[in-house]
Tab-separated table of C-alpha atoms in Angstrom:
chain	number	residue	atom	x	y	z
A	29	UNK	CA	116.980	99.853	83.823
A	30	UNK	CA	117.722	96.227	84.070
A	31	UNK	CA	114.962	93.749	83.279
A	32	UNK	CA	114.045	91.295	86.187
A	33	UNK	CA	113.838	88.400	83.598
A	34	UNK	CA	116.974	86.259	82.870
A	35	UNK	CA	115.412	83.835	80.192
A	36	UNK	CA	112.386	84.275	78.323
A	37	UNK	CA	111.989	80.698	77.944
A	38	UNK	CA	112.545	79.366	81.268
A	39	UNK	CA	112.123	80.008	84.808
A	40	UNK	CA	108.793	80.058	86.446
A	41	UNK	CA	107.060	83.386	85.945
A	42	UNK	CA	103.910	84.846	88.162
A	43	UNK	CA	101.716	87.343	86.397
A	44	UNK	CA	98.555	88.760	87.758
A	45	UNK	CA	95.493	87.035	86.210
A	46	UNK	CA	93.381	89.820	85.502
A	47	UNK	CA	95.944	91.533	83.469
A	48	UNK	CA	96.826	88.454	81.551
A	49	UNK	CA	93.206	87.866	80.689
A	50	UNK	CA	93.024	91.475	79.494
A	51	UNK	CA	95.958	90.790	77.079
A	52	UNK	CA	95.239	87.265	75.794
A	53	UNK	CA	93.832	88.922	72.706
A	54	UNK	CA	97.110	90.167	71.747
A	55	UNK	CA	98.840	86.950	71.702
A	56	UNK	CA	99.686	85.246	68.385
A	57	UNK	CA	98.991	81.308	67.967
A	58	UNK	CA	102.390	81.026	66.451
A	59	UNK	CA	104.619	81.758	69.875
A	60	UNK	CA	104.329	80.454	73.453
A	61	UNK	CA	101.774	82.341	75.392
A	62	UNK	CA	104.132	82.841	78.401
A	63	UNK	CA	106.911	84.531	75.912
A	64	UNK	CA	104.386	86.758	74.598
A	65	UNK	CA	102.848	87.841	77.699
A	66	UNK	CA	106.375	88.482	79.432
A	67	UNK	CA	107.233	90.651	76.716
A	68	UNK	CA	103.693	92.595	76.762
A	69	UNK	CA	104.172	93.027	80.498
A	70	UNK	CA	107.770	94.426	80.246
A	71	UNK	CA	106.433	96.826	77.456
A	72	UNK	CA	103.476	97.999	79.510
A	73	UNK	CA	105.656	98.309	82.480
A	74	UNK	CA	103.604	95.729	84.636
A	75	UNK	CA	105.323	93.527	87.393
A	76	UNK	CA	106.689	90.176	86.362
A	77	UNK	CA	108.440	87.871	88.987
A	78	UNK	CA	110.668	85.000	87.998
A	79	UNK	CA	111.801	82.205	89.876
A	80	UNK	CA	114.846	80.623	88.298
A	81	UNK	CA	114.965	77.048	87.587
A	82	UNK	CA	118.022	74.738	87.062
A	83	UNK	CA	117.837	73.352	83.377
A	84	UNK	CA	119.322	69.811	83.294
A	85	UNK	CA	121.367	68.614	80.079
A	86	UNK	CA	119.167	66.700	77.329
A	87	UNK	CA	118.793	63.081	78.178
A	88	UNK	CA	117.411	61.865	74.626
A	89	UNK	CA	115.841	62.743	71.752
A	90	UNK	CA	116.651	65.534	69.119
A	91	UNK	CA	115.854	69.022	69.212
A	92	UNK	CA	112.944	69.842	66.861
A	93	UNK	CA	114.194	73.560	66.021
A	94	UNK	CA	115.074	74.212	62.437
A	95	UNK	CA	115.124	76.911	60.014
A	96	UNK	CA	111.312	77.320	59.662
A	97	UNK	CA	110.918	77.371	63.423
A	98	UNK	CA	113.746	80.175	63.513
A	99	UNK	CA	111.865	82.215	60.675
A	100	UNK	CA	108.590	81.734	62.310
A	101	UNK	CA	109.978	83.080	65.718
A	102	UNK	CA	111.424	86.114	64.059
A	103	UNK	CA	108.114	86.987	62.213
A	104	UNK	CA	106.324	86.396	65.602
A	105	UNK	CA	108.832	88.906	67.346
A	106	UNK	CA	108.298	91.341	64.504
A	107	UNK	CA	104.639	91.148	64.889
A	108	UNK	CA	104.820	91.744	68.485
A	109	UNK	CA	107.131	94.699	67.895
A	110	UNK	CA	104.825	96.014	65.151
A	111	UNK	CA	102.107	95.861	67.674
A	112	UNK	CA	103.357	97.555	70.473
A	113	UNK	CA	106.037	99.837	68.655
A	114	UNK	CA	105.680	99.922	64.946
A	115	UNK	CA	107.961	102.875	64.474
A	116	UNK	CA	110.732	100.865	65.747
A	117	UNK	CA	110.552	98.778	62.574
A	118	UNK	CA	109.359	101.319	60.047
A	119	UNK	CA	111.355	104.310	60.982
A	120	UNK	CA	114.861	102.633	60.448
A	121	UNK	CA	113.806	101.373	57.154
A	122	UNK	CA	112.444	104.812	56.113
A	123	UNK	CA	115.673	106.917	57.279
A	124	UNK	CA	117.880	104.424	55.620
A	125	UNK	CA	115.892	104.458	52.197
A	126	UNK	CA	115.958	108.205	52.343
A	127	UNK	CA	119.727	108.376	53.407
A	128	UNK	CA	120.387	106.001	50.227
A	129	UNK	CA	118.434	108.080	48.105
A	130	UNK	CA	120.312	111.341	49.108
A	131	UNK	CA	123.703	109.702	49.163
A	132	UNK	CA	123.046	108.367	45.474
A	133	UNK	CA	121.040	111.328	44.177
A	134	UNK	CA	122.978	114.487	45.538
A	135	UNK	CA	126.097	114.033	43.556
A	136	UNK	CA	124.256	113.444	40.512
A	137	UNK	CA	122.216	116.650	41.060
A	138	UNK	CA	125.175	118.526	41.798
A	139	UNK	CA	126.900	117.588	38.502
A	140	UNK	CA	123.531	118.827	36.805
A	141	UNK	CA	122.164	115.572	35.287
A	142	UNK	CA	119.134	115.740	36.855
A	143	UNK	CA	117.497	113.584	39.256
A	144	UNK	CA	118.501	109.729	39.134
A	145	UNK	CA	115.640	107.297	38.941
A	146	UNK	CA	117.419	104.890	41.560
A	147	UNK	CA	117.442	108.057	43.744
A	148	UNK	CA	113.781	108.764	43.395
A	149	UNK	CA	112.916	105.071	43.919
A	150	UNK	CA	114.888	104.943	47.325
A	151	UNK	CA	113.475	108.465	48.280
A	152	UNK	CA	109.789	107.495	47.627
A	153	UNK	CA	110.343	103.945	49.253
A	154	UNK	CA	111.277	105.997	52.552
A	155	UNK	CA	108.324	108.192	52.266
A	156	UNK	CA	106.125	105.056	51.800
A	157	UNK	CA	107.906	103.231	54.831
A	158	UNK	CA	107.320	106.329	56.906
A	159	UNK	CA	103.716	106.679	56.063
A	160	UNK	CA	103.168	102.833	56.657
A	161	UNK	CA	104.528	103.274	60.014
A	162	UNK	CA	102.227	106.051	60.935
A	163	UNK	CA	99.409	104.031	59.898
A	164	UNK	CA	100.719	101.152	62.049
A	165	UNK	CA	101.003	103.219	64.969
A	166	UNK	CA	97.541	104.175	64.534
A	167	UNK	CA	96.249	100.692	64.312
A	168	UNK	CA	98.394	99.530	67.144
A	169	UNK	CA	97.092	102.337	69.200
A	170	UNK	CA	93.340	101.400	68.394
A	171	UNK	CA	93.974	97.468	68.972
A	172	UNK	CA	95.849	98.233	72.477
A	173	UNK	CA	92.989	100.495	73.482
A	174	UNK	CA	90.495	97.578	72.909
A	175	UNK	CA	92.303	95.601	75.907
């Protein structure tokens, strides 16, 4: 299903005020409120209407975006993803670690050399990522139910 949002940062967006007030506690201070509310509404399948705007070329000044801003934005997006769908982060990490452990360890075991320390580390890391994902899923459920 195509999203009705063309650009997260521009355009005039309309939301139901009562729903916005319900989700304000989920918004981090480090990211634009309208961006977070838009992502929350899309995730929760609430209606978001957008009226496109025309953006003109910058007339003067310089951009304030730098590497730190980009890092903070990525961290805020990961935080939002972790809040609403933690397994989207933890499951791929878990599967990658488990697969690496198996790919590394199986040939060594088949040669009769026992279990590799590196393979065990990767396998244990995969199990830990999965367990952390389950815990994050429970915490996210509790936090969302409080809204």
